[in-house]
Coordinates of C-alpha atoms in Angstrom, one line a residue:
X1 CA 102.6 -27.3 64.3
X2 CA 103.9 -30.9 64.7
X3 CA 103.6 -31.7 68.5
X4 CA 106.9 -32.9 70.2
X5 CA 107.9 -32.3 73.5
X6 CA 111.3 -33.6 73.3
X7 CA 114.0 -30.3 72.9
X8 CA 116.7 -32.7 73.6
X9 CA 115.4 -36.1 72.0
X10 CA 118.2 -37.9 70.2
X11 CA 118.1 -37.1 66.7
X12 CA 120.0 -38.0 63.3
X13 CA 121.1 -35.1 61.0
X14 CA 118.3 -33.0 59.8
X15 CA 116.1 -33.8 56.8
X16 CA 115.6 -30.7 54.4
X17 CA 112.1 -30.8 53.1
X18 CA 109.9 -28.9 51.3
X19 CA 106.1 -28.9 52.9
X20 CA 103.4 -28.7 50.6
X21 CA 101.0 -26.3 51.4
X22 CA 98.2 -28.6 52.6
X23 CA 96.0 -28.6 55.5
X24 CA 95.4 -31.3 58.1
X25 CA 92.9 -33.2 55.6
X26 CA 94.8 -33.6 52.5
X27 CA 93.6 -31.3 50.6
X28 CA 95.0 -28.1 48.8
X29 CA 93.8 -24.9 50.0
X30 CA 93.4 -22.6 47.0
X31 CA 93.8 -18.8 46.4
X32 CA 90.1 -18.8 45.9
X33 CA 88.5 -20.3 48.6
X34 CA 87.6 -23.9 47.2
X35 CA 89.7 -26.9 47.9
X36 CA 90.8 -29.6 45.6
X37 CA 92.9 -32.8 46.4
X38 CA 96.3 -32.4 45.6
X39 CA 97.8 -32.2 41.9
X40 CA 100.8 -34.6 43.5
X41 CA 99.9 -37.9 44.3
X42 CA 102.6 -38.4 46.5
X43 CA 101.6 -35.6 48.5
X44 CA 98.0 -37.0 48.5
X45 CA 98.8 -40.1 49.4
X46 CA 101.0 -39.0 52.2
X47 CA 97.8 -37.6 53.9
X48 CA 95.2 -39.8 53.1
X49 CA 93.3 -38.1 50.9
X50 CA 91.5 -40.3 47.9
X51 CA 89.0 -39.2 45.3
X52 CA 86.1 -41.9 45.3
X53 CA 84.0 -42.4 42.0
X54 CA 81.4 -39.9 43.1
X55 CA 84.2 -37.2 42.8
X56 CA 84.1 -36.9 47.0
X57 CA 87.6 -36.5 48.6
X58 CA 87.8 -39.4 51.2
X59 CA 90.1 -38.6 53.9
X60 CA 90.0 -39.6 57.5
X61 CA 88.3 -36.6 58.5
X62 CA 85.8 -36.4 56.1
X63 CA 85.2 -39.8 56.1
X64 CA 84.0 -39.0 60.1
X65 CA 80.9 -37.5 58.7
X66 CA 80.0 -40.3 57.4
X67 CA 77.9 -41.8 60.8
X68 CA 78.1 -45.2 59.9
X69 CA 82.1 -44.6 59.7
X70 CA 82.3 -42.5 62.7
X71 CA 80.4 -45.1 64.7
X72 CA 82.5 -48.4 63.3
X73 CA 85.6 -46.5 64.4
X74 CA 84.0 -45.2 67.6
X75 CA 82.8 -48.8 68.7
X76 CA 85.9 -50.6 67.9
X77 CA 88.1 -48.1 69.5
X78 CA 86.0 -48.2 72.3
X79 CA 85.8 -51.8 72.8
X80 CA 89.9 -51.8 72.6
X81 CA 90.0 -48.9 75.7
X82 CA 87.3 -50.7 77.4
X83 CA 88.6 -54.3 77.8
X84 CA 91.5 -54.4 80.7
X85 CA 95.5 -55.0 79.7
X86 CA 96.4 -57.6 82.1
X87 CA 100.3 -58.6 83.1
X88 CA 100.9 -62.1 83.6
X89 CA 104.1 -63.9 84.5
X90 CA 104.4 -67.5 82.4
X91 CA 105.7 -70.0 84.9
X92 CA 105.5 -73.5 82.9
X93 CA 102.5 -74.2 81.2
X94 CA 100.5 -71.7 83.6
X95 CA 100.1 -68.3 83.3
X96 CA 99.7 -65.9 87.0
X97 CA 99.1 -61.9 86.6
X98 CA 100.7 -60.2 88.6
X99 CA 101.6 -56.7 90.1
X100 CA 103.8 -55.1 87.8
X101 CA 104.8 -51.0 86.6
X102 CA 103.6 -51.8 83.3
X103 CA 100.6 -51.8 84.4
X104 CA 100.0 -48.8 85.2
X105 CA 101.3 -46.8 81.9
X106 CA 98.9 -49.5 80.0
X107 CA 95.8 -49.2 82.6
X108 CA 95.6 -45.6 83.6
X109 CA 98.2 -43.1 82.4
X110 CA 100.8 -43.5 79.6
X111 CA 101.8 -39.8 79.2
X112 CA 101.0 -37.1 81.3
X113 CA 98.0 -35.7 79.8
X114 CA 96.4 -39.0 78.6
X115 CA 94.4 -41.9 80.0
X116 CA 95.2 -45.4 78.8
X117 CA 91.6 -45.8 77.2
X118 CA 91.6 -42.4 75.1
X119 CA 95.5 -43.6 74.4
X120 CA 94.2 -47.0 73.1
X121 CA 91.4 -45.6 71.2
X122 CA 94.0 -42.7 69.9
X123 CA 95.5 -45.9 69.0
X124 CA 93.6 -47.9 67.0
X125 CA 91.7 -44.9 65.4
X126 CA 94.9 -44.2 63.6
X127 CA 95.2 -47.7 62.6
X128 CA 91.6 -48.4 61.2
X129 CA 91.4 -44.7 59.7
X130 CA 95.3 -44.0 58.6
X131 CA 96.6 -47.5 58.6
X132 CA 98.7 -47.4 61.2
X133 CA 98.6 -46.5 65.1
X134 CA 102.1 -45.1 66.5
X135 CA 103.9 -43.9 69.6
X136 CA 107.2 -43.6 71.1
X137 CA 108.3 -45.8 74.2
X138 CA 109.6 -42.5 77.1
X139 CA 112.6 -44.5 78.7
X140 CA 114.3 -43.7 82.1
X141 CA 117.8 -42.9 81.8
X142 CA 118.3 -46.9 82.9
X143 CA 116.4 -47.6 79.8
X144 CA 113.3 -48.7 81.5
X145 CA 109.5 -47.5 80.1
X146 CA 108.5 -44.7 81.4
X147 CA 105.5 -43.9 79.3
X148 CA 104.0 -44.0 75.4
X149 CA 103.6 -40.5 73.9
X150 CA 101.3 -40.8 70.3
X151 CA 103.0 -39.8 67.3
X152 CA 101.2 -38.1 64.6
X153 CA 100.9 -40.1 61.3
X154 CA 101.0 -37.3 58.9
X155 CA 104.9 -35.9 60.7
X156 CA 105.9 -39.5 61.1
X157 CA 107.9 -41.1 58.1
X158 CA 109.0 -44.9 58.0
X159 CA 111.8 -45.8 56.4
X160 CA 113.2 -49.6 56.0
X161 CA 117.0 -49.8 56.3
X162 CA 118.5 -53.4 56.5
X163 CA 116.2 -55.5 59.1
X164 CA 114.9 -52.5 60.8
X165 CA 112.6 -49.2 60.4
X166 CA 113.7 -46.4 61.1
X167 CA 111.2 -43.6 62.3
X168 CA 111.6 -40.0 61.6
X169 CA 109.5 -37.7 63.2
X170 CA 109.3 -33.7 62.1
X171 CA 109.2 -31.5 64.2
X172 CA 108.4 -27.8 63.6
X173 CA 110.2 -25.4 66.4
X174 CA 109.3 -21.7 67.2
X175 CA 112.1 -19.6 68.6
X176 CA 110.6 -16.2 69.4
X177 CA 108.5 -14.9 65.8
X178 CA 110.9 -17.7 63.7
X179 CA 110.5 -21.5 63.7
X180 CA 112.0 -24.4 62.0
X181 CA 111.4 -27.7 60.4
X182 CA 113.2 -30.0 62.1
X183 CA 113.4 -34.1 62.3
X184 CA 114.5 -36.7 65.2
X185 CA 115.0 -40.0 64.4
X186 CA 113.8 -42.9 66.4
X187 CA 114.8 -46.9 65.9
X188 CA 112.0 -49.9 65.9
X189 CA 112.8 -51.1 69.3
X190 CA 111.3 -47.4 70.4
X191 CA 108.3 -47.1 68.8
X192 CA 104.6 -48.9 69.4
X193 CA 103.6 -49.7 66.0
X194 CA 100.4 -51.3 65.4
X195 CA 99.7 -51.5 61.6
X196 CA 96.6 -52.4 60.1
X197 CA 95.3 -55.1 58.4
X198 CA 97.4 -55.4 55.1
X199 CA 100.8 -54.2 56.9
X200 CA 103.6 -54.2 53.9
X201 CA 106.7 -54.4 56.2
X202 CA 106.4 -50.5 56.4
X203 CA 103.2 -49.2 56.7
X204 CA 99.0 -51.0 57.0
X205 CA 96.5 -50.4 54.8
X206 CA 93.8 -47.6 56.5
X207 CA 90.0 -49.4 55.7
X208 CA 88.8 -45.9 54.4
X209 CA 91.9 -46.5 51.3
X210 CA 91.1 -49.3 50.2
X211 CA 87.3 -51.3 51.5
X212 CA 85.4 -48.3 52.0
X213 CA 86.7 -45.7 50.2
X214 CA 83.8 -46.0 47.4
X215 CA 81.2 -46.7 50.0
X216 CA 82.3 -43.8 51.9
X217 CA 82.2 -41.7 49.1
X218 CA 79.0 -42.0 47.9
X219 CA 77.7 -41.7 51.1
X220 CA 79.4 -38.3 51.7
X221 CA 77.8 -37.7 47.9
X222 CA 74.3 -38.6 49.9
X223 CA 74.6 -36.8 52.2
X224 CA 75.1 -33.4 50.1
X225 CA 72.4 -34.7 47.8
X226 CA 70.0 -34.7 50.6
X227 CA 71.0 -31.9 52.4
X228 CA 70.6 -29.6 49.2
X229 CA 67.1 -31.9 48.2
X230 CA 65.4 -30.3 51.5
X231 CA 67.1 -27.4 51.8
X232 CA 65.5 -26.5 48.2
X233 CA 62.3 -27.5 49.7
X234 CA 62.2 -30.9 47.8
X235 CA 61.7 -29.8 44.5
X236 CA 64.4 -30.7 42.4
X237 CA 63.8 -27.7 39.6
X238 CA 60.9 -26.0 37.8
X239 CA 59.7 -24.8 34.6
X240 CA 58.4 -21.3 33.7
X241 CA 56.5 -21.5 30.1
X242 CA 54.8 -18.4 28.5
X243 CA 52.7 -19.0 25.7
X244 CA 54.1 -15.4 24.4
X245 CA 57.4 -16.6 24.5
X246 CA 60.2 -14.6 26.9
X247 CA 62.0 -12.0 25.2
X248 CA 65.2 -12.7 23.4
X249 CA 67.6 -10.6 25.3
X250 CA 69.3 -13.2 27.4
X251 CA 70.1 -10.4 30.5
X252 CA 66.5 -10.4 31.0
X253 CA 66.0 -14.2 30.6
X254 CA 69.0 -14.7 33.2
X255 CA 67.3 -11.7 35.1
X256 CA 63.7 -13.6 35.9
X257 CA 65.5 -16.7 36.1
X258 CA 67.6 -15.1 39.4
X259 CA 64.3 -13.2 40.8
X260 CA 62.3 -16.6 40.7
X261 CA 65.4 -18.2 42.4
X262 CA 65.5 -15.5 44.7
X263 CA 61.6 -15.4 45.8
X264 CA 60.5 -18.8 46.0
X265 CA 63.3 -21.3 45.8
X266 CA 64.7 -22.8 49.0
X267 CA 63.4 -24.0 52.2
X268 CA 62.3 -21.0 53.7
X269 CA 60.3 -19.8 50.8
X270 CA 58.9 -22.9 50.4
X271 CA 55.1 -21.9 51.3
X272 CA 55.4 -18.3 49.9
X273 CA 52.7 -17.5 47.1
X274 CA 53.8 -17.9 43.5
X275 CA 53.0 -14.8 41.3
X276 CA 53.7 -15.2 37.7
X277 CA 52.5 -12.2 35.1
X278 CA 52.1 -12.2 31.4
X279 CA 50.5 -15.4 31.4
X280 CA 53.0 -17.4 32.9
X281 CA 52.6 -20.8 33.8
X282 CA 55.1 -23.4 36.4
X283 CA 55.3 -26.7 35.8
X284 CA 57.6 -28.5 38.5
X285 CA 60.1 -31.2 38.0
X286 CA 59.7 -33.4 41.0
X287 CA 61.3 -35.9 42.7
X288 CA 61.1 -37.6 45.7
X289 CA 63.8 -39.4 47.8
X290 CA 61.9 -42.4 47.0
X291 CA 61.9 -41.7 43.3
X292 CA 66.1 -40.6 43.8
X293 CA 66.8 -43.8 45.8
X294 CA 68.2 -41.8 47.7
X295 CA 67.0 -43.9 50.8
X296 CA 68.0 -47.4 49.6
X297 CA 71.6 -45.7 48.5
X298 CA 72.0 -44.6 52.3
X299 CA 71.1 -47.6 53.6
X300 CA 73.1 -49.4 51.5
X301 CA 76.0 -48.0 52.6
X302 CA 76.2 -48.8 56.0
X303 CA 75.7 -52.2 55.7
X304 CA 78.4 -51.8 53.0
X305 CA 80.6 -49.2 55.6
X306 CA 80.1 -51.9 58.2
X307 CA 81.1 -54.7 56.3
X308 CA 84.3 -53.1 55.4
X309 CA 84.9 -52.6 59.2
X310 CA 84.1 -56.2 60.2
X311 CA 81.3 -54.6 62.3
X312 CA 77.5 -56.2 62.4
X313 CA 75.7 -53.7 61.2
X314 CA 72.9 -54.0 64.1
X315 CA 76.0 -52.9 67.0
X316 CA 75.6 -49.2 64.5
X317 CA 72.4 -49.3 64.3
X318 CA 71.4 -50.8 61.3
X319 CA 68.6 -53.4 62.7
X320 CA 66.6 -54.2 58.9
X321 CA 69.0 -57.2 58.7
X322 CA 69.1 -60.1 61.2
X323 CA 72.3 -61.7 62.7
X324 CA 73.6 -64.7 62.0
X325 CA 75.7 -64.8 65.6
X326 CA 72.7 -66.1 67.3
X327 CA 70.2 -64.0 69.9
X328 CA 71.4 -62.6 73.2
X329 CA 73.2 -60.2 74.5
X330 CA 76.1 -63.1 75.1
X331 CA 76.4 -64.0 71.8
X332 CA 76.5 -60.7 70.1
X333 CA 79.2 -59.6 72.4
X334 CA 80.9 -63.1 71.8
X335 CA 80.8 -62.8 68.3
X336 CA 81.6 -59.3 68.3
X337 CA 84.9 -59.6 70.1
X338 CA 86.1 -63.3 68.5
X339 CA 85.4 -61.9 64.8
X340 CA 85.8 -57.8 64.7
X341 CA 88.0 -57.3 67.7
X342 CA 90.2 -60.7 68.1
X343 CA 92.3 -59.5 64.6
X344 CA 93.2 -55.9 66.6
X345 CA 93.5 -57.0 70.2
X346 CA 95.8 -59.8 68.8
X347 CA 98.0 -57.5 66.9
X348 CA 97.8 -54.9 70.0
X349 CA 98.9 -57.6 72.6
X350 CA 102.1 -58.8 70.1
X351 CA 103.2 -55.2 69.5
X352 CA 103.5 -54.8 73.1
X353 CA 104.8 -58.0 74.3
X354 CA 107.7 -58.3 71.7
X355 CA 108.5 -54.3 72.5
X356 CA 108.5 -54.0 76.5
X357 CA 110.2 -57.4 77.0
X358 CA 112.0 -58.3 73.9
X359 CA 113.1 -61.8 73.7
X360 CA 111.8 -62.8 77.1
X361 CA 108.8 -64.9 77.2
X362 CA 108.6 -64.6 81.1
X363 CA 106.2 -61.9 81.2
X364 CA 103.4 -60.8 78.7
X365 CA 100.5 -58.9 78.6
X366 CA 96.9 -59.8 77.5
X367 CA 93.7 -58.0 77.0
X368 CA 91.2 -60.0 79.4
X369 CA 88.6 -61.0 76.5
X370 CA 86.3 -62.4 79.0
X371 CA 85.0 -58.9 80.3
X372 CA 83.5 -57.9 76.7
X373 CA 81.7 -61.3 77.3
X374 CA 80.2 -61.3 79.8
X375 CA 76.5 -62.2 79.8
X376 CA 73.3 -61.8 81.8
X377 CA 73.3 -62.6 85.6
X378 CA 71.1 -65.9 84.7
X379 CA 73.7 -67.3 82.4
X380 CA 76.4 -65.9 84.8
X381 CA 75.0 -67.2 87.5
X382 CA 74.6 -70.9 86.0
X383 CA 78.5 -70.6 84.7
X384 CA 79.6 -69.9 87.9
X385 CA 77.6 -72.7 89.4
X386 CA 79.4 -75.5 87.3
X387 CA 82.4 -73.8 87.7
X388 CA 82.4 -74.3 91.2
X389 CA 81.5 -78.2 90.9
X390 CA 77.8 -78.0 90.5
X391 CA 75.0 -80.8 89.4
X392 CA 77.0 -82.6 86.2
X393 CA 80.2 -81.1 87.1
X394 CA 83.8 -81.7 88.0
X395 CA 84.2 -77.8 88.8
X396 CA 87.4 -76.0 87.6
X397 CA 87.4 -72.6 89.8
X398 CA 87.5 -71.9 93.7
X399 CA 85.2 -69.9 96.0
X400 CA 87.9 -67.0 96.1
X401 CA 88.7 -67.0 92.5
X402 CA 84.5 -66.3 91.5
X403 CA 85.0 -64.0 93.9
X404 CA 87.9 -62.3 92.7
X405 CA 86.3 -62.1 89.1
X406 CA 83.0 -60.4 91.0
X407 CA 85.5 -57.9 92.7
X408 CA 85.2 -59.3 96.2
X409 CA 87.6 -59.9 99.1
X410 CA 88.6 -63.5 99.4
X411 CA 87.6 -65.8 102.1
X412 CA 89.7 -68.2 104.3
X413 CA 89.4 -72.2 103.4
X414 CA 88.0 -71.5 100.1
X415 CA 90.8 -71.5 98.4
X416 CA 90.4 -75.2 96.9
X417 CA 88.9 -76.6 93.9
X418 CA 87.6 -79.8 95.4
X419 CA 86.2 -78.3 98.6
X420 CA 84.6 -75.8 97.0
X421 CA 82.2 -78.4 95.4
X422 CA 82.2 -80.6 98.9
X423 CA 81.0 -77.5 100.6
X424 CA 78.5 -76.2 98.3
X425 CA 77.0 -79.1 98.1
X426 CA 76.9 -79.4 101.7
X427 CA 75.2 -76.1 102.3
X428 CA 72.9 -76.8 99.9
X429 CA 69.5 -77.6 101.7
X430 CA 67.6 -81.0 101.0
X431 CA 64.3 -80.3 99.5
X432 CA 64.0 -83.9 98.3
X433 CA 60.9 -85.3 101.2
X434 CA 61.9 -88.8 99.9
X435 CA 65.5 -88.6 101.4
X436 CA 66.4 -87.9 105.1
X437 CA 67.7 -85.2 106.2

């Protein structure tokens, strides 16, 4: 059931469809039990489902098990929620934040059962892992924003007609044991739309599609190699030889092959005692993980995962490989946000801007970059000190304003550059013996 609370949304004529039989993945449920992707591409392709080289449906939810996937997508949604959306009012060539409503739908609550971080990482989840991240701007009846309710990818189609996209949205309503398939229709101006990298005009490229897709697919391939390698009790297969020979009806041959199956193949039989009569003799094909490369292959890919995300590998916890962004907390976060997260934050802060005040460059809003930097309280400490007009400085920043950045109340006659520098070096004592006091 597509989720829309809207019963009296404005909507254009309704759209007769007929829904393939699918589930939320992708993939075709069959009469039997198994699942298989889709025999129609177009239906694949409309849910993201992709069959890598190992033969492994990649869709965004399977591609989840994959940890080093789950955690690229975890750590740069989380670094979006996590940095604060600031409103600033542009007077000249200088920017002031101010107090505005936005602030509040884009801070703390955009719909009423959502915070603004597990909006934002809502958000750019479906952008990294779909290819695009969408919701629809709530307006007051005087057509001011009143909130930003998400929009599922797979009922949300985006059509281009003239200059504009139009959005159509389905919608599947229940009236008492009946329902219907219904669609609303929504313009450009509202809708959030933040595509991925790769956007065509109508919809981004997902990172699981196109970069990882292989990478994520062999890993998932892993992953059920290994599981199945140990739960076997890491014996790939065996070999049961009698010097007799084994009788030629092949119901008993497929009959001892099932019993020695049955007794002493898997994990928990693993330590059982093997009994073979008639001069029967087992001779094990072995292989370890070593032997399979199996451990290499797994490593591999999450360098290879991580590399597709524009994520270090060591912020996933790959640490075998050394970064080239320097040592320090400070530079790996400074790195980390100018390279992996400048790209979405960028295309984040435009969406909005061009959206909630369109064709007004008065006011904007801007993710404060400077709180995913910050480093330790040494090098804070020493940044703050030239800031303020130490040793070697001319000093850019007032009492009040280091302050304000440390979440303190301001203090009167601090509220100037110059003095600030005057005063701290005034209070400053003399240690010098060769100088007077």
């Amino acid at each position: 059931m597509v989720w829309n609370p809207f019963a009296k949304a404005p909507s254009v004529p309704s759209v007769d469809r007929v829904e393939p039989v699918v589930d939320a993945s992708g993939i075709n449920a069959s009469t039997d039990g198994t699942t298989m992707l889709s025999s129609d591409p177009r239906v694949a392709e409309f849910f993201g489902a992709h069959r890598a080289s190992s033969g492994v449906a990649v869709t965004p939810t399977t591609a989840k098990c994959v940890s080093a996937a789950y955690a690229c997508t975890r750590l740069i949604s989380g670094a979006v929620a996590g940095l604060p959306l600031k409103v600033y009012e542009r007077k000249g060539s200088v920017k002031k934040e101010i107090d505005h409503d936005i602030w509040w739908l884009l801070n703390e609550q955009p719909f009423p059962t959502l915070t603004a971080a597990t909006w934002l990482e809502w958000m750019t989840d479906n952008m990294l892992m779909r290819g695009d991240g969408l919701s629809q701007i709530r307006r007051k009846r005087n057509f001011e924003v009143d909130g930003f309710m998400p929009l599922p990818y797979e009922a949300t189609i985006v059509e281009r007609r003239g200059d504009e996209l139009i959005y159509l949205i389905g919608d599947y309503e229940t009236s008492g044991n009946q329902g219907s398939f219904k669609s609303y229709g929504l313009t450009q101006d509202d809708v959030i739309h933040v595509p991925g990298f790769g956007f065509n005009g109508i919809r981004g490229e997902s990172v699981i599609r196109y970069a990882a897709r292989q990478s994520i697919g062999t890993a998932l391939a892993a992953d059920e190699f290994s599981g199945s390698f140990f739960a076997n009790g890491m014996n790939v297969g065996a070999v049961i030889k009698y010097p007799q020979g084994v009788a030629p009806d092949p119901a008993q041959q497929d009959y001892l092959r099932e019993q020695f199956e049955e007794r002493y193949s898997g994990r928990s039989n693993s330590h059982k005692p093997l009994l073979l009569v008639n001069g029967g003799e087992l001779d094990r094909v072995s292989l370890s993980a070593n032997d399979a490369q199996l451990i290499q292959t797994r490593q591999f890919q999450v360098v290879d995962i991580a590399r597709a995300f524009g994520v270090p590998p060591h912020l996933i916890g790959e640490t075998t490989a050394s970064t080239s962004w320097g040592s320090g907390i400070e530079q790996m976060s400074i790195g980390f946000v100018r390279y992996a997260l400048g790209p979405h934050l960028k295309r984040f802060e435009q969406e909005f801007n061009r959206k909630l005040w369109p064709r007004s460059p008065k006011y904007f809003v801007e993710f404060d970059r400077e709180a995913a930097q910050a480093g330790d309280l040494k090098s804070e400490a020493e940044f703050f000190a030239k800031a303020l007009g130490g040793p070697g400085s001319q000093g850019w920043m007032t009492v009040n304003q280091v302050r304000s950045k440390k979440n303190m109340e301001p203090l009167p006659g601090w509220n100037d550059v110059a003095k600030a520098g005057a005063k701290a070096d005034a209070a400053a004592p003399n240690n010098d013996p060769a100088q007077p006091e």
